[in-house]
């Protein structure tokens, strides 16, 4: 199951909620060359590697998909990560940017359900990014500038669009979508 959105729209919030509720799920830990934020730990939220190491892995064709989301800041899904989770017989939960989500859906086809989380408005997205308190002013400006073009790219390209307005409503809708998908 693939969750995508511009950053700040609520992917992590929704994905963490589903991970608590559904033991069938395991979170796909992406590799990234960005620095850990706050309490993030290597091998938990991400595999933190250098940009050089990332390029080396690209050359080895080690990724299902990857993006240079911002300059020199790579994010990608390792083939070994997919194998690790499938070996346990679990359903993979992806939290990736919109291009990554689109590419993962193309790669997995009918095996996957892609969900686009849509913020109620750009103003609300900005408030949430500020409220999260994890990004510098510069990073917030960068993320907001990207958000509009990401939404434009993504609308109409995912199996389901889920508006994240009132959080409890979003959770209930995400659970209904999940129940439907995992019972297939
Ligand atoms: P993403 O993973 O897409 O970058 P997050 O899940 O980190 O986004 O959410 C960004 C911020 O917005 C967090 O502080 C989160 O607690 C808050 N948030 C998420 N969904 C809602 C919502 N429906 N209403 C209010 N705040 C929300
Ligand atoms: P953050 O720095 O906030 O953790 O993530 C920045 C963006 O990169 C988010 O939109 C996040 O979903 C995305 N991202 C995380 N992992 C991957 C991945 O494996 N592939 C792609 N394409 N994007 C990812």
JSON list of C-alpha atoms and ligand atoms in Angstrom, two decimals, residues 3 5-7 11 30-31 34 37 40 46 65-67 69-70 73 75-77 95-101 132 135 143 150, ligand 2:
[
{"chain": "A", "resi": 3, "resn": "UNK", "atom": "CA", "xyz": [0.91, 6.64, 0.58]},
{"chain": "A", "resi": 5, "resn": "UNK", "atom": "CA", "xyz": [1.54, 13.54, -0.71]},
{"chain": "A", "resi": 6, "resn": "UNK", "atom": "CA", "xyz": [3.49, 16.77, -0.61]},
{"chain": "A", "resi": 7, "resn": "UNK", "atom": "CA", "xyz": [5.43, 16.81, 2.65]},
{"chain": "A", "resi": 11, "resn": "UNK", "atom": "CA", "xyz": [1.51, 10.86, 5.32]},
{"chain": "A", "resi": 30, "resn": "UNK", "atom": "CA", "xyz": [13.66, 4.15, 2.57]},
{"chain": "A", "resi": 31, "resn": "UNK", "atom": "CA", "xyz": [17.29, 5.08, 2.09]},
{"chain": "A", "resi": 34, "resn": "UNK", "atom": "CA", "xyz": [19.55, 13.75, 4.17]},
{"chain": "A", "resi": 37, "resn": "UNK", "atom": "CA", "xyz": [15.90, 15.13, 12.03]},
{"chain": "A", "resi": 40, "resn": "UNK", "atom": "CA", "xyz": [15.28, 9.87, 13.97]},
{"chain": "A", "resi": 46, "resn": "UNK", "atom": "CA", "xyz": [15.33, 5.72, 7.18]},
{"chain": "A", "resi": 65, "resn": "UNK", "atom": "CA", "xyz": [12.75, 3.64, -7.43]},
{"chain": "A", "resi": 66, "resn": "UNK", "atom": "CA", "xyz": [14.62, 6.70, -6.23]},
{"chain": "A", "resi": 67, "resn": "UNK", "atom": "CA", "xyz": [14.33, 10.48, -6.52]},
{"chain": "A", "resi": 69, "resn": "UNK", "atom": "CA", "xyz": [13.92, 15.20, -4.17]},
{"chain": "A", "resi": 70, "resn": "UNK", "atom": "CA", "xyz": [16.08, 18.25, -3.50]},
{"chain": "A", "resi": 73, "resn": "UNK", "atom": "CA", "xyz": [19.21, 14.87, -1.24]},
{"chain": "A", "resi": 75, "resn": "UNK", "atom": "CA", "xyz": [15.39, 9.21, -1.30]},
{"chain": "A", "resi": 76, "resn": "UNK", "atom": "CA", "xyz": [14.76, 5.72, -2.57]},
{"chain": "A", "resi": 77, "resn": "UNK", "atom": "CA", "xyz": [13.29, 2.28, -1.99]},
{"chain": "A", "resi": 95, "resn": "UNK", "atom": "CA", "xyz": [5.49, 6.57, 2.59]},
{"chain": "A", "resi": 96, "resn": "UNK", "atom": "CA", "xyz": [7.07, 8.26, -0.40]},
{"chain": "A", "resi": 97, "resn": "UNK", "atom": "CA", "xyz": [6.85, 11.47, -2.41]},
{"chain": "A", "resi": 98, "resn": "UNK", "atom": "CA", "xyz": [4.38, 11.72, -5.30]},
{"chain": "A", "resi": 99, "resn": "UNK", "atom": "CA", "xyz": [6.83, 10.75, -8.06]},
{"chain": "A", "resi": 100, "resn": "UNK", "atom": "CA", "xyz": [8.03, 7.81, -5.98]},
{"chain": "A", "resi": 101, "resn": "UNK", "atom": "CA", "xyz": [4.45, 6.71, -5.34]},
{"chain": "A", "resi": 132, "resn": "UNK", "atom": "CA", "xyz": [5.45, 20.28, 13.19]},
{"chain": "A", "resi": 135, "resn": "UNK", "atom": "CA", "xyz": [12.03, 22.16, 9.62]},
{"chain": "A", "resi": 143, "resn": "UNK", "atom": "CA", "xyz": [8.82, 22.39, 0.67]},
{"chain": "A", "resi": 150, "resn": "UNK", "atom": "CA", "xyz": [3.69, 18.02, -6.75]},
{"chain": "B", "resi": 2, "resn": "LIG", "atom": "P1", "xyz": [11.32, 13.92, 4.71]},
{"chain": "B", "resi": 2, "resn": "LIG", "atom": "O1", "xyz": [12.63, 14.60, 4.50]},
{"chain": "B", "resi": 2, "resn": "LIG", "atom": "O2", "xyz": [10.23, 14.86, 5.18]},
{"chain": "B", "resi": 2, "resn": "LIG", "atom": "O3", "xyz": [11.42, 12.68, 5.57]},
{"chain": "B", "resi": 2, "resn": "LIG", "atom": "O4", "xyz": [10.85, 13.39, 3.27]},
{"chain": "B", "resi": 2, "resn": "LIG", "atom": "C1", "xyz": [10.89, 14.21, 2.14]},
{"chain": "B", "resi": 2, "resn": "LIG", "atom": "C2", "xyz": [10.09, 13.56, 1.04]},
{"chain": "B", "resi": 2, "resn": "LIG", "atom": "O5", "xyz": [10.75, 12.37, 0.53]},
{"chain": "B", "resi": 2, "resn": "LIG", "atom": "C3", "xyz": [8.72, 13.11, 1.50]},
{"chain": "B", "resi": 2, "resn": "LIG", "atom": "O6", "xyz": [7.78, 13.51, 0.51]},
{"chain": "B", "resi": 2, "resn": "LIG", "atom": "C4", "xyz": [8.89, 11.62, 1.60]},
{"chain": "B", "resi": 2, "resn": "LIG", "atom": "O7", "xyz": [7.65, 10.96, 1.45]},
{"chain": "B", "resi": 2, "resn": "LIG", "atom": "C5", "xyz": [9.80, 11.34, 0.43]},
{"chain": "B", "resi": 2, "resn": "LIG", "atom": "N1", "xyz": [10.40, 10.00, 0.46]},
{"chain": "B", "resi": 2, "resn": "LIG", "atom": "C6", "xyz": [10.70, 9.24, 1.54]},
{"chain": "B", "resi": 2, "resn": "LIG", "atom": "N2", "xyz": [11.17, 8.05, 1.17]},
{"chain": "B", "resi": 2, "resn": "LIG", "atom": "C7", "xyz": [11.15, 8.04, -0.19]},
{"chain": "B", "resi": 2, "resn": "LIG", "atom": "C8", "xyz": [11.50, 7.05, -1.17]},
{"chain": "B", "resi": 2, "resn": "LIG", "atom": "O8", "xyz": [11.93, 5.93, -0.87]},
{"chain": "B", "resi": 2, "resn": "LIG", "atom": "N3", "xyz": [11.35, 7.38, -2.47]},
{"chain": "B", "resi": 2, "resn": "LIG", "atom": "C9", "xyz": [10.87, 8.60, -2.84]},
{"chain": "B", "resi": 2, "resn": "LIG", "atom": "N4", "xyz": [10.74, 8.82, -4.15]},
{"chain": "B", "resi": 2, "resn": "LIG", "atom": "N5", "xyz": [10.52, 9.55, -1.96]},
{"chain": "B", "resi": 2, "resn": "LIG", "atom": "C10", "xyz": [10.66, 9.27, -0.64]}
]
